[in-house]
Short mmCIF file of C-alpha atoms and ligand atoms in Angstrom, two decimals:
data_model
loop_
_atom_site.label_atom_id
_atom_site.label_comp_id
_atom_site.label_asym_id
_atom_site.label_seq_id
_atom_site.Cartn_x
_atom_site.Cartn_y
_atom_site.Cartn_z
CA MET A 1 -7.10 10.90 -23.55
CA ASN A 2 -10.93 9.27 -20.91
CA THR A 3 -10.64 10.23 -17.74
CA ARG A 4 -11.76 8.08 -15.89
CA PRO A 5 -15.02 8.55 -12.60
CA ILE A 6 -14.92 8.57 -9.28
CA SER A 7 -17.00 5.43 -9.00
CA HIS A 8 -16.82 5.27 -4.93
CA LEU A 9 -15.89 7.21 -2.20
CA ILE A 10 -14.57 5.25 0.52
CA GLU A 11 -14.60 6.47 3.98
CA PRO A 12 -11.37 5.09 6.20
CA GLN A 13 -12.53 3.43 9.34
CA TYR A 14 -9.93 3.22 12.68
CA ALA A 15 -9.26 -1.05 13.05
CA LEU A 16 -6.62 -1.63 15.84
CA GLU A 17 -3.56 -4.14 14.83
CA GLY A 18 -1.07 -6.30 15.57
CA ALA A 19 -0.65 -5.16 19.17
CA GLY A 20 -3.03 -3.17 19.48
CA VAL A 21 -2.06 -0.39 16.64
CA LEU A 22 -4.41 2.52 16.18
CA LEU A 23 -4.98 2.69 11.65
CA ARG A 24 -7.27 4.41 9.79
CA ARG A 25 -8.05 1.43 7.49
CA SER A 26 -9.34 1.63 4.37
CA ILE A 27 -10.02 -0.83 2.21
CA ALA A 28 -9.66 -5.29 3.96
CA PRO A 29 -9.09 -7.95 1.73
CA LEU A 30 -12.57 -10.02 0.45
CA ALA A 31 -13.85 -12.87 -1.38
CA SER A 32 -15.32 -9.97 -3.11
CA ASN A 33 -11.82 -8.92 -4.46
CA GLU A 34 -13.61 -6.28 -5.91
CA PHE A 35 -10.01 -3.83 -5.81
CA ASP A 36 -8.27 -6.88 -7.69
CA PRO A 37 -4.77 -6.72 -7.65
CA PHE A 38 -4.76 -4.62 -4.87
CA LEU A 39 -6.29 -6.23 -0.89
CA LEU A 40 -5.48 -3.91 2.19
CA PHE A 41 -4.52 -0.38 3.05
CA ASP A 42 -3.93 1.19 6.11
CA HIS A 43 -2.53 4.51 7.10
CA PHE A 44 -0.97 4.70 10.01
CA ALA A 45 -0.62 7.88 11.77
CA PHE A 46 -2.27 8.03 15.09
CA ASN A 47 0.14 7.40 17.97
CA ASP A 48 0.17 10.39 19.50
CA PRO A 49 3.37 12.15 20.82
CA LEU A 50 1.98 11.58 23.94
CA GLU A 51 1.05 8.47 24.67
CA GLY A 52 3.03 5.49 26.30
CA PRO A 53 5.04 3.21 24.13
CA ILE A 54 4.32 2.20 20.75
CA ARG A 55 2.54 -0.94 20.32
CA GLY A 56 3.90 -3.07 16.92
CA PHE A 57 3.44 -6.27 14.79
CA PRO A 58 5.23 -9.08 16.12
CA MET A 59 6.46 -11.92 14.52
CA HIS A 60 3.44 -12.48 12.23
CA PRO A 61 3.53 -15.03 9.38
CA HIS A 62 2.24 -13.46 5.31
CA ARG A 63 1.76 -16.28 2.26
CA GLY A 64 0.52 -15.51 -0.91
CA ILE A 65 0.65 -11.62 -1.40
CA GLU A 66 3.16 -8.92 -1.01
CA THR A 67 3.38 -6.25 1.68
CA VAL A 68 4.51 -2.77 0.73
CA THR A 69 5.85 -0.26 3.36
CA TYR A 70 5.65 3.86 2.65
CA MET A 71 6.56 5.77 5.46
CA LEU A 72 6.90 9.78 5.48
CA GLU A 73 7.81 10.47 8.87
CA GLY A 74 9.26 8.44 11.99
CA SER A 75 10.55 4.73 10.63
CA VAL A 76 9.36 0.56 10.97
CA SER A 77 11.77 -1.57 12.19
CA HIS A 78 11.63 -5.32 10.94
CA ARG A 79 13.22 -8.03 11.06
CA ASP A 80 12.74 -11.79 9.39
CA SER A 81 12.77 -15.12 9.65
CA LEU A 82 14.30 -15.86 6.34
CA GLY A 83 17.86 -12.98 8.54
CA ASN A 84 16.50 -9.58 7.02
CA ALA A 85 16.54 -6.45 9.63
CA GLY A 86 16.68 -2.58 8.86
CA LEU A 87 15.18 0.08 9.20
CA ILE A 88 12.41 1.57 6.75
CA SER A 89 13.19 5.29 7.25
CA ALA A 90 10.75 8.47 6.31
CA GLY A 91 11.37 8.04 1.91
CA ASP A 92 11.46 4.45 2.07
CA VAL A 93 9.83 1.70 1.08
CA GLN A 94 10.05 -1.97 1.31
CA TRP A 95 8.44 -4.61 -1.19
CA MET A 96 7.95 -7.40 0.83
CA THR A 97 6.68 -10.33 -1.99
CA SER A 98 6.13 -13.17 0.86
CA GLY A 99 5.17 -15.87 -2.08
CA ARG A 100 4.79 -19.43 0.05
CA GLY A 101 5.98 -17.82 3.05
CA ILE A 102 7.83 -15.81 6.08
CA LEU A 103 7.44 -14.14 9.51
CA HIS A 104 8.61 -11.22 10.13
CA GLU A 105 7.91 -7.83 12.76
CA GLU A 106 7.04 -4.89 12.28
CA MET A 107 8.22 -1.76 14.73
CA PRO A 108 6.99 1.16 14.68
CA ARG A 109 9.58 4.67 15.31
CA ARG A 110 9.00 7.99 15.96
CA SER A 111 10.32 10.28 14.06
CA GLU A 112 12.77 12.02 16.07
CA GLN A 113 12.32 15.68 15.37
CA SER A 114 8.32 15.57 15.41
CA GLY A 115 7.61 12.13 17.70
CA VAL A 116 5.56 11.11 14.81
CA ILE A 117 4.58 8.26 12.96
CA TYR A 118 2.81 7.66 9.46
CA GLY A 119 2.86 5.93 6.47
CA PHE A 120 0.95 3.12 4.47
CA GLN A 121 0.97 -0.75 4.57
CA LEU A 122 -0.32 -1.71 1.13
CA TRP A 123 -0.80 -5.56 0.30
CA VAL A 124 -0.77 -6.08 -3.44
CA ASN A 125 -1.70 -9.29 -4.23
CA LEU A 126 0.33 -12.15 -6.48
CA PRO A 127 -1.44 -14.86 -8.72
CA ALA A 128 -2.02 -18.16 -8.20
CA ALA A 129 1.58 -19.38 -10.17
CA GLN A 130 3.40 -16.82 -7.65
CA LYS A 131 1.81 -17.78 -4.24
CA MET A 132 4.10 -20.87 -3.48
CA GLY A 133 6.84 -18.39 -4.38
CA GLN A 134 10.59 -17.49 -3.07
CA PRO A 135 10.08 -14.65 -0.60
CA ARG A 136 12.25 -11.35 -2.36
CA TYR A 137 12.11 -7.83 -0.92
CA GLN A 138 13.25 -4.86 -2.41
CA GLU A 139 14.51 -2.22 -0.13
CA VAL A 140 14.87 1.37 -1.91
CA ASN A 141 16.35 3.69 0.20
CA ALA A 142 14.32 7.39 -0.72
CA SER A 143 17.95 8.61 -2.49
CA THR A 144 17.04 6.39 -4.84
CA ILE A 145 13.25 7.26 -6.00
CA PRO A 146 12.99 9.48 -8.60
CA SER A 147 11.03 12.85 -7.73
CA VAL A 148 9.70 14.03 -11.27
CA THR A 149 8.03 18.44 -10.71
CA LYS A 150 5.56 19.51 -13.47
CA ASP A 151 2.60 21.69 -13.58
CA GLY A 152 3.43 22.44 -9.58
CA ALA A 153 3.17 17.94 -8.88
CA THR A 154 5.74 17.14 -7.21
CA VAL A 155 5.42 13.54 -7.70
CA ARG A 156 7.88 10.77 -6.33
CA VAL A 157 7.60 6.87 -8.19
CA VAL A 158 7.92 4.10 -6.52
CA ALA A 159 6.85 1.61 -9.04
CA GLY A 160 5.56 2.32 -12.63
CA THR A 161 6.42 5.01 -14.77
CA TRP A 162 5.07 9.01 -14.80
CA GLU A 163 6.32 11.67 -17.19
CA GLY A 164 8.92 8.78 -18.31
CA THR A 165 10.46 8.06 -15.14
CA ARG A 166 10.82 4.84 -13.57
CA GLY A 167 10.39 3.69 -10.52
CA PRO A 168 12.41 2.01 -8.77
CA VAL A 169 10.63 -0.82 -8.00
CA THR A 170 10.28 -3.66 -10.70
CA GLU A 171 9.05 -7.31 -11.87
CA ILE A 172 5.89 -7.26 -10.06
CA SER A 173 3.09 -9.58 -10.86
CA ALA A 174 0.16 -7.03 -10.93
CA SER A 175 2.26 -4.61 -13.18
CA PRO A 176 1.41 -1.83 -10.37
CA LEU A 177 1.72 2.10 -10.80
CA TYR A 178 2.52 3.60 -7.17
CA LEU A 179 3.03 7.08 -6.88
CA ASP A 180 3.26 9.93 -4.09
CA VAL A 181 1.93 12.82 -5.35
CA ARG A 182 1.60 16.83 -3.76
CA LEU A 183 -0.53 19.73 -5.82
CA ASP A 184 0.35 23.18 -4.84
CA PRO A 185 -2.77 25.40 -5.24
CA ALA A 186 -3.76 26.36 -9.01
CA SER A 187 -1.87 23.55 -10.16
CA ARG A 188 -2.87 19.99 -12.18
CA PHE A 189 -1.54 16.50 -12.67
CA VAL A 190 -2.77 13.73 -15.03
CA CYS A 191 -0.76 10.42 -15.13
CA PRO A 192 -2.09 7.91 -18.16
CA VAL A 193 -3.77 4.33 -17.08
CA PRO A 194 -4.06 2.16 -19.09
CA SER A 195 -7.72 0.60 -19.40
CA GLY A 196 -9.17 -2.00 -17.05
CA HIS A 197 -6.50 -1.63 -14.55
CA THR A 198 -8.00 -1.00 -11.10
CA ALA A 199 -6.85 3.01 -9.92
CA LEU A 200 -7.31 4.56 -7.17
CA ALA A 201 -6.63 7.31 -5.27
CA TYR A 202 -5.72 7.50 -0.90
CA VAL A 203 -6.13 11.14 -0.51
CA PHE A 204 -4.59 12.20 3.01
CA GLU A 205 -3.75 15.90 3.03
CA GLY A 206 -6.01 19.09 1.60
CA ARG A 207 -8.25 18.78 -1.19
CA GLY A 208 -8.67 18.62 -4.52
CA LYS A 209 -10.81 18.23 -8.03
CA PHE A 210 -10.48 14.32 -9.37
CA SER A 211 -11.63 14.19 -11.69
CA GLY A 212 -14.15 17.15 -11.61
CA ALA A 213 -15.51 16.37 -8.38
CA GLU A 214 -13.74 18.02 -5.76
CA VAL A 215 -12.36 15.25 -2.83
CA GLU A 216 -11.45 16.41 0.85
CA SER A 217 -9.07 14.22 2.95
CA VAL A 218 -8.73 11.47 4.98
CA ARG A 219 -11.13 9.29 1.38
CA MET A 220 -10.11 7.09 -0.40
CA ILE A 221 -11.67 7.43 -4.05
CA GLU A 222 -12.12 3.96 -6.53
CA PHE A 223 -12.10 5.06 -9.87
CA GLY A 224 -13.83 3.78 -12.74
CA ASP A 225 -12.52 2.76 -16.11
CA GLY A 226 -10.76 4.32 -18.96
CA ASP A 227 -7.27 5.47 -19.34
CA GLN A 228 -5.93 8.85 -17.39
CA ILE A 229 -6.50 9.80 -13.75
CA GLU A 230 -7.10 13.72 -13.63
CA VAL A 231 -6.56 15.93 -10.63
CA GLN A 232 -6.73 19.62 -10.59
CA THR A 233 -6.58 21.91 -7.65
CA GLU A 234 -7.12 25.49 -6.41
CA ALA A 235 -6.55 27.55 -3.96
CA GLU A 236 -5.25 25.14 -1.60
CA GLY A 237 -2.73 21.77 -2.17
CA VAL A 238 -3.31 17.71 -2.00
CA GLN A 239 -1.85 14.65 -1.30
CA PHE A 240 -2.03 11.62 -2.58
CA MET A 241 -0.85 8.17 -2.94
CA LEU A 242 -1.63 7.11 -6.26
CA MET A 243 -1.79 3.33 -7.20
CA ALA A 244 -3.32 0.87 -10.12
CA GLY A 245 -2.79 -1.70 -10.43
CA LYS A 246 -4.21 -5.52 -13.50
CA PRO A 247 -6.21 -7.51 -12.14
CA PHE A 248 -5.26 -11.20 -12.57
CA LYS A 249 -9.29 -12.20 -11.76
CA GLU A 250 -8.95 -14.86 -9.86
CA PRO A 251 -10.96 -16.37 -7.07
CA ILE A 252 -9.60 -15.66 -3.29
CA VAL A 253 -9.85 -16.86 -0.09
CA PRO A 254 -7.62 -14.62 2.25
CA TYR A 255 -7.58 -15.63 6.84
CA GLY A 256 -6.03 -12.99 8.53
CA PRO A 257 -1.91 -12.67 6.56
CA PHE A 258 -2.56 -15.17 3.66
CA VAL A 259 -4.71 -14.76 0.66
CA MET A 260 -5.10 -17.59 -1.11
CA ASN A 261 -7.11 -18.77 -3.99
CA THR A 262 -8.92 -21.79 -2.20
CA VAL A 263 -10.03 -23.02 1.00
CA GLU A 264 -8.40 -26.00 0.93
CA GLU A 265 -4.77 -23.72 0.80
CA ILE A 266 -5.43 -22.13 3.70
CA GLN A 267 -6.15 -25.27 5.59
CA GLN A 268 -2.58 -26.14 4.20
CA THR A 269 -0.96 -23.03 5.69
CA LEU A 270 -2.64 -23.39 9.36
CA ILE A 271 -1.56 -26.47 9.00
CA GLU A 272 2.30 -26.35 7.46
CA LEU A 273 1.69 -23.52 10.98
CA ARG A 274 0.90 -25.87 13.48
CA ASN A 275 3.41 -28.79 12.64
CA GLY A 276 6.82 -25.51 11.89
CA THR A 277 6.74 -26.63 8.32
CA PHE A 278 5.75 -23.50 7.42
CA ILE A 279 9.11 -21.96 6.96
CA LYS A 280 10.30 -24.05 4.74
FE1 FE2 B 1 3.23 -8.16 7.70
#
């Protein structure tokens, strides 16, 4: 097996989103599409338990993408233009395929025990042929996400397969792997990733050796090509989200919460929003 080297280390930048939510952003949608099929990765963890009311993400549209919300602490209450409403709690994942259009509201809530909100939102692109498809949700309760332990690694498999265990999120165009990985000190984690797929790791706690190179949190790692990811720990453990997927290799035109393939498709989206035909 050929271990993928680190190609880039990205330091997350603070960003204000929604109605003023402070978050750490590692990647954002750009026409260069370097992380194809991934578009954005946000880490919301900066709500001081002592600060005032939490600002969230009031009603906003999406088209042409999938948004993936994964909570470690606290929760997100959501509702949308299709009539869905619910709570994404700690350990749950919501994989939302916007297709041609959805309007939704996402409001973070503190953990009742710790007062903390800690979670991630990943945006995954859709291929041109799926961008105007039906909106779809996969709401996955924490209890149905399998957890596998091997060699000091505890892995929650959200999507894709690790050590023969398949995650509950399926039928996604990007053929994604999405794992929540915790490594004890003095442990080892190996995961095959098909050559040609994009692979990223968001290291949010501790430190570890990724492909032999020491990386300390908080960093997003972009891996070069190869067919496996290898991580080892020494005195300290590490926690990271590992994501990989098949690039679509199509041009993209990102505009706020929309990611389409042409400028005309973005213009059409804005016309539909203005004349009230965005939601069909
Ligand atoms: Fe959203």
